[in-house]
Each structure stands twice: as structure tokens, then as C-alpha cells.
Short mmCIF file of C-alpha atoms in Angstrom, two decimals:
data_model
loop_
_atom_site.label_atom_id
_atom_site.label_comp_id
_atom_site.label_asym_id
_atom_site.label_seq_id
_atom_site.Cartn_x
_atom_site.Cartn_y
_atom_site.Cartn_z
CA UNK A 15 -53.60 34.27 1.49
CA UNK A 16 -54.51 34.18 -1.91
CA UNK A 17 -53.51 36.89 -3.89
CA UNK A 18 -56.66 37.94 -5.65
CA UNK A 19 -58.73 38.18 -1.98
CA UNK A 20 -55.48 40.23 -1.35
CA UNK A 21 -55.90 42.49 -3.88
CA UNK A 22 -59.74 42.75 -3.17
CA UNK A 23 -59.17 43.53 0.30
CA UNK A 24 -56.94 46.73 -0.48
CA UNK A 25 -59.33 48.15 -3.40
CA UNK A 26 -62.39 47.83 -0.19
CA UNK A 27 -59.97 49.19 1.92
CA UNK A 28 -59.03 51.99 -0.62
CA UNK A 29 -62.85 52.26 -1.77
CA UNK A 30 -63.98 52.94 2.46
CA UNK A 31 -60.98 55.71 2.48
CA UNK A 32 -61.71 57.56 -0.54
CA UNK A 33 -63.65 60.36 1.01
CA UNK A 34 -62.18 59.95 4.66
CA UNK A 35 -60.56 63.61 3.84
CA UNK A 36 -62.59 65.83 0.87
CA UNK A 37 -58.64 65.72 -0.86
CA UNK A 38 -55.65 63.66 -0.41
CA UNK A 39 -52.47 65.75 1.29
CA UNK A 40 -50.96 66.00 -1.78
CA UNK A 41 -54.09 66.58 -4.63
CA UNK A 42 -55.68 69.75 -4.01
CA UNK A 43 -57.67 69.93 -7.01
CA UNK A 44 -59.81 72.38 -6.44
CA UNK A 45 -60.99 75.83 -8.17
CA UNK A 46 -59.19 79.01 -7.80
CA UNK A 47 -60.35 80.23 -4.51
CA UNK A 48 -60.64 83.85 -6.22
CA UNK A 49 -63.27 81.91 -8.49
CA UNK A 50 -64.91 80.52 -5.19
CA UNK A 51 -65.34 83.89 -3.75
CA UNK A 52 -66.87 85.16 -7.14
CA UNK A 53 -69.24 82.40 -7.33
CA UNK A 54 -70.16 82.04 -3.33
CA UNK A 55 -72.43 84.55 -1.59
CA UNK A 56 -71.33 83.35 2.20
CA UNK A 57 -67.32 82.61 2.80
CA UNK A 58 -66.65 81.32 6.55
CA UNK A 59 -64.26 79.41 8.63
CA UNK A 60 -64.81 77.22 11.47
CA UNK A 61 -64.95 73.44 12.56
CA UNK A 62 -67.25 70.78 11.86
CA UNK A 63 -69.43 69.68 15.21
CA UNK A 64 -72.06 67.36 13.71
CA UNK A 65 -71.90 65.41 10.62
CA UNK A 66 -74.02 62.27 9.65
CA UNK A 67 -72.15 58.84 8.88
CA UNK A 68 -71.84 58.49 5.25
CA UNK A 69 -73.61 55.07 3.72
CA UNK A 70 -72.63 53.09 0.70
CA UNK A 71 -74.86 52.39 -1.65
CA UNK A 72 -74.84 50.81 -4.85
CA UNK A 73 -77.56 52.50 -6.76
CA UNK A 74 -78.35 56.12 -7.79
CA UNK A 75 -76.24 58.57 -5.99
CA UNK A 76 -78.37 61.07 -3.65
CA UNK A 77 -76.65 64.26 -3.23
CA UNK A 78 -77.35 67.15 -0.66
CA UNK A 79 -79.67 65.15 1.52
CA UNK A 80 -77.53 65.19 4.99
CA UNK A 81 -76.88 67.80 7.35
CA UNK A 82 -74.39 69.03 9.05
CA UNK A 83 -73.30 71.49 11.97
CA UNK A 84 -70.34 73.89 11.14
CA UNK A 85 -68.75 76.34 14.36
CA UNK A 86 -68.37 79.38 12.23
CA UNK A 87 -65.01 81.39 13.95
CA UNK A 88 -64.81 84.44 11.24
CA UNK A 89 -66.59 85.00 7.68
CA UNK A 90 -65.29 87.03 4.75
CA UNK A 91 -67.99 87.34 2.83
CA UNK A 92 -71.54 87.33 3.51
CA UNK A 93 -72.27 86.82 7.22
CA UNK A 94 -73.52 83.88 9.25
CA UNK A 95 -74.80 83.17 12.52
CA UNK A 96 -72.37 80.99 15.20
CA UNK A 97 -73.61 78.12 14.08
CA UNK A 98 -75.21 77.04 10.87
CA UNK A 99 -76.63 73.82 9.37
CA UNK A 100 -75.01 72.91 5.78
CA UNK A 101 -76.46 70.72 3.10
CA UNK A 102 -74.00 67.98 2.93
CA UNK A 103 -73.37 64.74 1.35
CA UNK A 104 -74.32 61.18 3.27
CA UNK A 105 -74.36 58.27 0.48
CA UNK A 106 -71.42 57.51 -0.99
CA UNK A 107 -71.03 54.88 -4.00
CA UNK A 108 -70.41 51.12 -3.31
CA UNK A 109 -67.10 51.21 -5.38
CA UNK A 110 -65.67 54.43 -3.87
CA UNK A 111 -65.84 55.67 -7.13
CA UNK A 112 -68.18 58.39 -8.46
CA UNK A 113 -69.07 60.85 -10.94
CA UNK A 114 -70.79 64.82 -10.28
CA UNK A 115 -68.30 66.49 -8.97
CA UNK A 116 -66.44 66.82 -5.73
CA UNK A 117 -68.89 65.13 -2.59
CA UNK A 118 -68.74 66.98 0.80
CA UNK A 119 -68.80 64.68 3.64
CA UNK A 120 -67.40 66.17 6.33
CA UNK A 121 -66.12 64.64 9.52
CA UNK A 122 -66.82 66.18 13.18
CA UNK A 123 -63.41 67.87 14.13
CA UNK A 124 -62.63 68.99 10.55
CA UNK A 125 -61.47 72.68 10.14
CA UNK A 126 -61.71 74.54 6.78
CA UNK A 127 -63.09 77.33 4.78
CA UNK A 128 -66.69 77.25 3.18
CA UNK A 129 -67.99 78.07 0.71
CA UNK A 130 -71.47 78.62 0.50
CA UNK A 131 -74.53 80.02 -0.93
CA UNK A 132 -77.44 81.37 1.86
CA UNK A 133 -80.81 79.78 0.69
CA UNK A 134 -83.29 79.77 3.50
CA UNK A 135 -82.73 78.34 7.29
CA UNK A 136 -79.90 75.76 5.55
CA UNK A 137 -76.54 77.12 3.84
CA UNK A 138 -76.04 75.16 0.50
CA UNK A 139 -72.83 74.43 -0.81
CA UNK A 140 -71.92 75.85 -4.47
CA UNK A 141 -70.87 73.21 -6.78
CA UNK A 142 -67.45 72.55 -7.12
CA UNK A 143 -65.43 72.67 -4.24
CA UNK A 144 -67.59 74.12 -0.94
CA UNK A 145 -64.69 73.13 1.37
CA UNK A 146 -60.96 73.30 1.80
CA UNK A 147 -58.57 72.91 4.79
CA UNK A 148 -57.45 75.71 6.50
CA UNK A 149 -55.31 76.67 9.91
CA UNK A 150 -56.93 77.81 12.78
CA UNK A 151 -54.91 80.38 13.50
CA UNK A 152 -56.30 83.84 12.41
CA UNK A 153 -54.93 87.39 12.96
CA UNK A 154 -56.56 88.96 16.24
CA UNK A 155 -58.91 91.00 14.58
CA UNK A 156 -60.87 90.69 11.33
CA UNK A 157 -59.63 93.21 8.69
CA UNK A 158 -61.26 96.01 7.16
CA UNK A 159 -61.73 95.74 3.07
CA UNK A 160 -63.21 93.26 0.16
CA UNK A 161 -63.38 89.44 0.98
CA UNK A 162 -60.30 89.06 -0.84
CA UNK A 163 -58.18 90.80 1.26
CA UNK A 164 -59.67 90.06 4.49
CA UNK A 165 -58.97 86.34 3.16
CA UNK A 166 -55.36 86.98 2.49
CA UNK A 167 -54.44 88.42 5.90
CA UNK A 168 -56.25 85.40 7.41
CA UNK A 169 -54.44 82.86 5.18
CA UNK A 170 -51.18 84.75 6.30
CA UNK A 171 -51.97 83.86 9.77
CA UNK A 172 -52.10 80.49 8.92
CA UNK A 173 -48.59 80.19 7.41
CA UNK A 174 -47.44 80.16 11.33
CA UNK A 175 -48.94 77.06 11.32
CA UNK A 176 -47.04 74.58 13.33
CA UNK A 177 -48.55 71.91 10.87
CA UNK A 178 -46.32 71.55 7.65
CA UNK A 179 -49.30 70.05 6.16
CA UNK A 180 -51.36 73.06 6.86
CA UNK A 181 -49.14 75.27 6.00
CA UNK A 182 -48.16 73.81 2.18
CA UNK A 183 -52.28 73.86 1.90
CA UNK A 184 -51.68 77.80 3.29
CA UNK A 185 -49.37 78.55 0.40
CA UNK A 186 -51.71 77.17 -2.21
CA UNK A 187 -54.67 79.10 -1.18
CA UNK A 188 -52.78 82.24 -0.90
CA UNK A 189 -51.67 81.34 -4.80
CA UNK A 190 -55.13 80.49 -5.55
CA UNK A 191 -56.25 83.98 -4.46
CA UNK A 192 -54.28 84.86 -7.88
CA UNK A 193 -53.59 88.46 -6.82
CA UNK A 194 -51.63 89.12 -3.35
CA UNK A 195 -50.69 92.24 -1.80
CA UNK A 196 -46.63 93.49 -2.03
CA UNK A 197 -46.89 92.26 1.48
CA UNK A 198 -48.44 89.06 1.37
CA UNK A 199 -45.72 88.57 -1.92
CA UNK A 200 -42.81 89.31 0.39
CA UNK A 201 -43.71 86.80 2.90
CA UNK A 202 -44.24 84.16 0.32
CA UNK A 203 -40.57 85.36 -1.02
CA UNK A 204 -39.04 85.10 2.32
CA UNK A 205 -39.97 81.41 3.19
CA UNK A 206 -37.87 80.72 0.47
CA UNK A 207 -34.55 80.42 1.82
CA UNK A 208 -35.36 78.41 4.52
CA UNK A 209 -37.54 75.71 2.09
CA UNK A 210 -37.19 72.46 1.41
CA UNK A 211 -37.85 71.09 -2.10
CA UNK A 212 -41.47 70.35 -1.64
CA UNK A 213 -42.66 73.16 0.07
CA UNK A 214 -40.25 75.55 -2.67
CA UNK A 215 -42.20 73.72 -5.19
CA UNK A 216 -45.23 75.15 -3.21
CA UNK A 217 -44.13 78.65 -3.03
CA UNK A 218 -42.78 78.81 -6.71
CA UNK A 219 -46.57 77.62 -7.95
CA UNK A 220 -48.22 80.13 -5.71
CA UNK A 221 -45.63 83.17 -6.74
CA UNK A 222 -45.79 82.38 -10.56
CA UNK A 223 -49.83 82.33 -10.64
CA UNK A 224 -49.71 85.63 -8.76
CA UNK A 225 -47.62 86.87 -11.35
CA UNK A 226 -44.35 87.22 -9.21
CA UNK A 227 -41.99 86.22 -11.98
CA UNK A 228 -38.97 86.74 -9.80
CA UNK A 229 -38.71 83.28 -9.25
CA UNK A 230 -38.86 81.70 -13.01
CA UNK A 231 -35.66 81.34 -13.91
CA UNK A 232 -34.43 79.05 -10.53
CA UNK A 233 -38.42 77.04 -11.36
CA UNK A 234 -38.12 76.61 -15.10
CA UNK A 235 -34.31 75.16 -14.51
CA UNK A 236 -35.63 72.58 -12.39
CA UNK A 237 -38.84 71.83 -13.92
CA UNK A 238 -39.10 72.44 -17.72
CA UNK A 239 -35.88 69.81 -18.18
CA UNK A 240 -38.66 66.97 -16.63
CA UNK A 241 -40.86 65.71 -19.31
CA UNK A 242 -44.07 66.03 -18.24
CA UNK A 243 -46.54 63.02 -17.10
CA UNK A 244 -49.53 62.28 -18.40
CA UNK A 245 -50.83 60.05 -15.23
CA UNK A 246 -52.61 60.11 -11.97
CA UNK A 247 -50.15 60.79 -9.29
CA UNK A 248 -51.87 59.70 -5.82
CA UNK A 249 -49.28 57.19 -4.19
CA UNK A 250 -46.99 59.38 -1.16
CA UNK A 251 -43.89 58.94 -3.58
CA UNK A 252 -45.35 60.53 -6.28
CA UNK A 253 -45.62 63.89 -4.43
CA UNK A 254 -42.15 65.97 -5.80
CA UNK A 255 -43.56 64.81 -9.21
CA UNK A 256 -46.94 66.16 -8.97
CA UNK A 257 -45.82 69.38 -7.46
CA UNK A 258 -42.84 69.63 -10.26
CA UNK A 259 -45.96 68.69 -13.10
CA UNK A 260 -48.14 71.70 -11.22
CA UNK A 261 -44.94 74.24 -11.81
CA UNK A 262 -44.71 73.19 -15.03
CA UNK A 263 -47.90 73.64 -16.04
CA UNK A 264 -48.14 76.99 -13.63
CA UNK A 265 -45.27 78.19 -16.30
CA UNK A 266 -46.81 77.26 -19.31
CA UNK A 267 -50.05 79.43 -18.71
CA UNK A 268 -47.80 82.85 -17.74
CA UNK A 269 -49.45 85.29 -20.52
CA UNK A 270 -46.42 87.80 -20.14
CA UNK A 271 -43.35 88.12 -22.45
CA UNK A 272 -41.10 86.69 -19.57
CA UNK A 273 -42.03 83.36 -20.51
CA UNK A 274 -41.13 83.12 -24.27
CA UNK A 275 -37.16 82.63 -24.05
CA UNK A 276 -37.88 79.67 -21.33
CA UNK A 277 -40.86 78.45 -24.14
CA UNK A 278 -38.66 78.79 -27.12
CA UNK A 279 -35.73 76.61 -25.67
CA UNK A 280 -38.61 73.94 -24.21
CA UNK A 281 -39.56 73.81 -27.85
CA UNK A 282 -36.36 72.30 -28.82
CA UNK A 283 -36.91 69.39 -25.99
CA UNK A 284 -36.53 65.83 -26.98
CA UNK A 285 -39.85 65.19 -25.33
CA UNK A 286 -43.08 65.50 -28.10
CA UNK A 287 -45.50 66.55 -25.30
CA UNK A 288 -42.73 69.20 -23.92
CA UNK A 289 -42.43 70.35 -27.68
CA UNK A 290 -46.58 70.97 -28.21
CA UNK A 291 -47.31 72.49 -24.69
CA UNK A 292 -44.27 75.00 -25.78
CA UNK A 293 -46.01 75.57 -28.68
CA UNK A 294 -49.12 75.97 -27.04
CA UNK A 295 -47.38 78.57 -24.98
CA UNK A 296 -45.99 80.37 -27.63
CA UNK A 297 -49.29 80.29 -29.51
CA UNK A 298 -50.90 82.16 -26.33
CA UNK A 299 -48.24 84.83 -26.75
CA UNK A 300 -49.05 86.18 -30.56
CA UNK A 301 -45.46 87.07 -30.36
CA UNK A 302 -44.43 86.96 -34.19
CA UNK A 303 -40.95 87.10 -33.51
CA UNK A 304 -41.41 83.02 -32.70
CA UNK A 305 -42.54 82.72 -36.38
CA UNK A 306 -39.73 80.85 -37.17
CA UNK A 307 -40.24 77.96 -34.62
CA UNK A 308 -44.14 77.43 -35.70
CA UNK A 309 -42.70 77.08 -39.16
CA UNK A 310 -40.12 74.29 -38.15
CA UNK A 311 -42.85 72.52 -35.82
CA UNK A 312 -44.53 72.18 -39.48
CA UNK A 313 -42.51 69.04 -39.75
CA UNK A 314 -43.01 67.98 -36.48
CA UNK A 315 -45.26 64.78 -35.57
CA UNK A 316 -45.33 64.52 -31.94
CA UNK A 317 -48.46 63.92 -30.40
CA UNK A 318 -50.13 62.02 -33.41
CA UNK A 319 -49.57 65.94 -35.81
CA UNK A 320 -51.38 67.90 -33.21
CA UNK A 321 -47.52 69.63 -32.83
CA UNK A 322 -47.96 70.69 -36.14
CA UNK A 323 -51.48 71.48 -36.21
CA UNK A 324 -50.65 73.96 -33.48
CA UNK A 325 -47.78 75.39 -35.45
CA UNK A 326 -49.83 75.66 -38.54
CA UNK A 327 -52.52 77.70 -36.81
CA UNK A 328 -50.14 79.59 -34.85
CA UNK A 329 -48.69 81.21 -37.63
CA UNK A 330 -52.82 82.19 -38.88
CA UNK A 331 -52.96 84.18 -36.07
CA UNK A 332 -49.96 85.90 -36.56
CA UNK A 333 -50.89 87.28 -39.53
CA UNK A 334 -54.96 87.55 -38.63
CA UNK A 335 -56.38 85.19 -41.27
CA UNK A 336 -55.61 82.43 -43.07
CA UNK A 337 -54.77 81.12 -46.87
CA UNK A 338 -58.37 80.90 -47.39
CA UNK A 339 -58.53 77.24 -48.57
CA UNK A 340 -61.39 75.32 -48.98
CA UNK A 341 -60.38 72.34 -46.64
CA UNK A 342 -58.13 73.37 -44.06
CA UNK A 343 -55.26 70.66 -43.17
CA UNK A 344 -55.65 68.59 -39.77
CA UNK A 345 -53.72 66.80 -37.64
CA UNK A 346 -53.56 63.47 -39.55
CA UNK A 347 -52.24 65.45 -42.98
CA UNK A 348 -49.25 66.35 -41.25
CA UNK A 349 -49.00 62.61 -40.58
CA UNK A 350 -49.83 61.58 -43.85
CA UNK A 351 -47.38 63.59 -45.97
CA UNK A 352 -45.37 66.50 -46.11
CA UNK A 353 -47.64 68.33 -48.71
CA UNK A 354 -49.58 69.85 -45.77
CA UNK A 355 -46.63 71.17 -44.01
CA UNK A 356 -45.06 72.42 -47.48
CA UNK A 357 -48.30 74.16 -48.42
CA UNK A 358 -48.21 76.10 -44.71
CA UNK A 359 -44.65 77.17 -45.55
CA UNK A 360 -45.73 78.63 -49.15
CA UNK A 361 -48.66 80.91 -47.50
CA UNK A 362 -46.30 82.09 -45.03
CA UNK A 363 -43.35 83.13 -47.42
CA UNK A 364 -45.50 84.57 -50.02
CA UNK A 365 -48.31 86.19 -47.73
CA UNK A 366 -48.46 85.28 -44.59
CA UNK A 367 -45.23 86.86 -43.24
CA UNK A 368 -46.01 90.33 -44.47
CA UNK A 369 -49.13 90.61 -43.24
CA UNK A 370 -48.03 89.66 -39.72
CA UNK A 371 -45.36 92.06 -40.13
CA UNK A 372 -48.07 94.70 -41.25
CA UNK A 373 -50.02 94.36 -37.28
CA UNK A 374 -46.95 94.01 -35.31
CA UNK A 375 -44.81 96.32 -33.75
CA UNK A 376 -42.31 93.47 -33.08
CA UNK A 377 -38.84 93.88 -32.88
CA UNK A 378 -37.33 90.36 -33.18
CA UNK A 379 -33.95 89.47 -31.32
CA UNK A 380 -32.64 86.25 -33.50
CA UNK A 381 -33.31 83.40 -31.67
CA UNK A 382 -30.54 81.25 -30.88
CA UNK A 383 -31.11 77.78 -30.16
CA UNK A 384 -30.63 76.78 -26.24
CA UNK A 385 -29.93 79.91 -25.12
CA UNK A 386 -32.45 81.97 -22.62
CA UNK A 387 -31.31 85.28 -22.69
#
């Protein structure tokens, strides 16, 4: 067969696929289910029993104008009756390719949460993401207390799942829920042992953004020495990868002084887009006792200067304010020359340093290169 028509055949077949399953096993992108809570008025599980076919069409994309049948089993915010009608999503684009946001077109048999906002006879779903996977299995009786927690003891449920799949999408709701009980913590904890690397890739994401730092020095080991990828990873082999990228980045967005040893050696990496999300890090930390590694990053020109654009502003904050010049230096002057960088150094030695000094209550250990304390 000719290799083009073979090549056209797989991007149909892809295109027809695309929405078989609202997200891929392996590329849960959606919002923080905490968010979803915030934003949704009605939170339910059940199964889908009616859902119309999706079409594909090639021009403007309807949205909203199917609808579908959802079993509802337990809600956790909001109530709803047994059975509800949703606003869902029938027309899909030609190419299997489309823009708006995430479409929900469910399939009859498919079991999740939703989220949803009650206008009138049908439920609406809220923007971003108004469905994700979940187990069936659910503790015997609804708990008492907020959404949240009646959410997390149903999630915990689902981590008997005998389903791997369900219960790696268990673990990153619980994480998503961004605050867990000691409980629900311990439980995460105690799969550990027993893990294998994907699903302690799983529970070291959903730990660190619950703020259960525990586990950061065995996840930055493994993960901050892999420079990171700036790609789509959607093929089966790509899944370790993805999950190592999501504790990387998981690590680079801790806000607590826990993280700045692990940010100050990842500053020293080899890699230029290791070296500016360090930075970035750092940067998020006002800690002034890293002064000295914004002012080396001066000279560095990773990522086309924004390294040292970071540095430079880095060390503004620090201090509160800035030199007070006229045109302030961008990336592409720390390309150009060194003037720039020199001129950043100057401030900081004659000014800048004492008045970061003067609002800090810092006291700095000296850093050592490679060394996390």
C-alpha cells in the first residue's frame, strides 16, 4: 500500500478516536478538582445511560446542543435528582482537532464525577473540565461535612479499585483536592512501599501538591537530574516521562523553604531550561540568601537571555525596587553584550544589596555548590 494512503488512514483513524475517552490514560489535563468544586454549584457521581452519537462536521463547531442521561449514585455538592439530563457535546470537528476548550461527549457506560452548574430542567456543564473518571466504589454511607471532604473519603474508596487505571486516576484527584486530611495523607504514604515506578510517580505528584514534603528528597533525586521536555507526550511509551515532567514541575511550584537547597543545586544543571525554571523557583521564594546565584545567572544566556532576565529582576525584588533607569534591560541585552549584566552587578554592590539586607531577616548559610543540605 502506498505509504501516503498509509499515513492518511492512521491520522482518520487517530482523528475518529480523539474523543472516544474525554482524556487519554495517561494525560489528565484537567483543573484542580478543588478549583472545580469552587467554580461548580452541583458535584455528582454516577454512569452515563444515554448519550447521542457524536457527528463530524467540517464547519462551525456547535457546542452544548446534545443531551445526555447521567445515573447519579451520590452528590457532594449541590443535590440532584436520580437521574438528570446534561447539556453535552454532539459535533465534533472533521479533523479531530479543535479549539474552545475541553468537549464532553460522553459514551453510555462511562462512570465519572460531574461537574455541573443547575440552570433550569437541564444541568449545564461549567467550562473547563465537567467530567473526570472515577471508581465506582464508594464508602457505605455518604459523609457528614463540606464537599471537599465528603469527596476525599469517596475518592479513598476508590483507591481499592481493582482497576490500576482507576486507581492512578484515584491518586491524582485526591492530589488535585490540594489539601487532604492526616488520614487521607497516610494512606497515600502507605501505598508507597508496595509501588511501582509509575504509580510512585503518581503518589509523589499528589503528596508534593498537598504539601506533604516528606517525600522530596527520594522525587527530586530521580526527577530534577532529567532535563525537562518541552513536547507533547501522548504515545504509551512516553508515559514514565510525562509523569517524571509532572513531578518536576509539581517541585518547582512548592512555595516553602524546603525547596530552595534542591533549586539552588538544579541551578547549576547543564541543562538551560533546568537552569531558568530554578531560577524561576528561586525567584518565587524572595529568599535573599540566593542573591548570589541571580547575580551569576547575570551572565547566563540560556533560553535566548530570559535566564538572565529572570536573574536580573530577581535580585529587584529582593531589595523592593529597582536602579530606577530610564530603559530597563531585556532579554536580548543580555544577549547582545555584557554591559547589561555588568550594570545589574553595579546596582547590586553599591545599593541593591543593602537595601535587601535592610527588609530581610535572613540568615544566610553559604551556599556550597552541589550540595543539598
Amino acid at each position: 500500500m502506498n505509504s501516503r494512503l498509509v499515513y492518511a488512514v492512521l491520522f482518520l483513524l487517530c482523528a475518529a478516536t480523539a474523543y472516544a475517552g474525554l482524556f487519554p490514560d495517561h494525560v489528565e489535563s484537567y483543573d484542580h478538582i478543588a478549583t472545580l468544586l469552587d467554580k461548580s454549584t452541583v458535584v455528582c457521581k454516577g454512569e452515563v445511560l444515554q448519550a447521542p452519537a457524536p457527528k463530524y462536521i467540517s464547519n462551525e463547531l456547535l457546542r452544548g446542543t446534545g443531551i445526555s442521561v447521567i445515573r447519579v449514585d451520590r452528590c457532594f455538592k449541590g443535590s440532584a435528582p436520580t437521574q438528570v439530563q446534561i447539556a453535552t457535546d454532539e459535533y465534533l470537528p472533521a479533523a479531530g482537532f479543535g479549539g474552545g476548550g475541553t468537549l464532553l461527549v460522553p459514551k453510555p457506560g462511562e462512570y465519572g464525577l460531574f461537574f455541573l452548574a443547575s440552570q433550569g430542567p437541564i444541568f449545564k456543564p461549567i467550562d473547563r473540565t465537567p467530567f473526570i473518571r472515577a471508581s465506582r466504589l464508594m464508602t457505605a454511607d455518604d459523609v457528614a461535612g463540606n464537599p471537599r471532604s465528603r469527596l476525599e473519603a469517596d475518592l479513598l474508596a476508590g483507591l481499592n479499585d481493582l482497576d490500576a487505571e482507576l486507581q492512578l486516576q484515584t491518586i491524582r484527584s485526591l492530589g488535585t483536592l490540594e489539601v487532604l486530611s492526616p488520614g487521607a495523607i497516610a494512606r497515600l504514604k502507605g501505598m508507597l512501599p508496595a509501588a511501582d515506578e509509575l504509580k510512585r510517580l503518581y503518589l509523589w505528584e499528589a503528596l508534593i501538591t498537598v504539601h506533604d514534603y516528606s517525600v522530596l528528597p527520594q522525587a527530586a533525586d530521580e526527577v530534577l537530574d532529567i532535563a525537562p521536555r518541552s513536547r507533547e507526550f501522548s504515545l504509551p511509551r512516553d508515559r514514565i516521562p510525562f509523569l517524571q515532567f509532572r513531578v518536576y514541575e509539581a517541585i518547582g511550584l512548592i512555595h516553602d523553604p524546603v525547596v530552595v537547597p534542591y533549586m539552588r543545586k538544579l541551578s547549576e544543571s547543564t541543562d538551560p531550561r533546568s537552569r531558568y525554571d530554578a531560577l524561576q523557583s528561586l525567584r518565587g521564594q524572595h529568599d535573599q540568601c540566593s542573591a548570589q546565584i541571580f547575580l551569576k545567572a547575570l551572565g547566563d544566556q540560556g533560553q535566548g537571555g530570559d535566564t538572565a532576565f529572570v536573574a536580573m529582576h530577581s535580585l529587584y525584588e529582593l531589595a523592593e525596587t529597582g536602579p530606577g533607569w530610564d530603559v530597563i534591560p531585556g532579554p536580548q541585552d543580555f544577549l547582545a553584550n555584557g554591559v547589561a549584566a555588568a550594570e545589574v552587578r553595579s546596582w547590586w554592590e553599591t545599593v541593591g544589596e543593602t537595601l535587601a539586607k535592610s527588609v530581610s531577616t535572613n540568615v544566610c548559610v553559604p551556599f556550597q555548590e552541589g550540595v543539598v543540605p
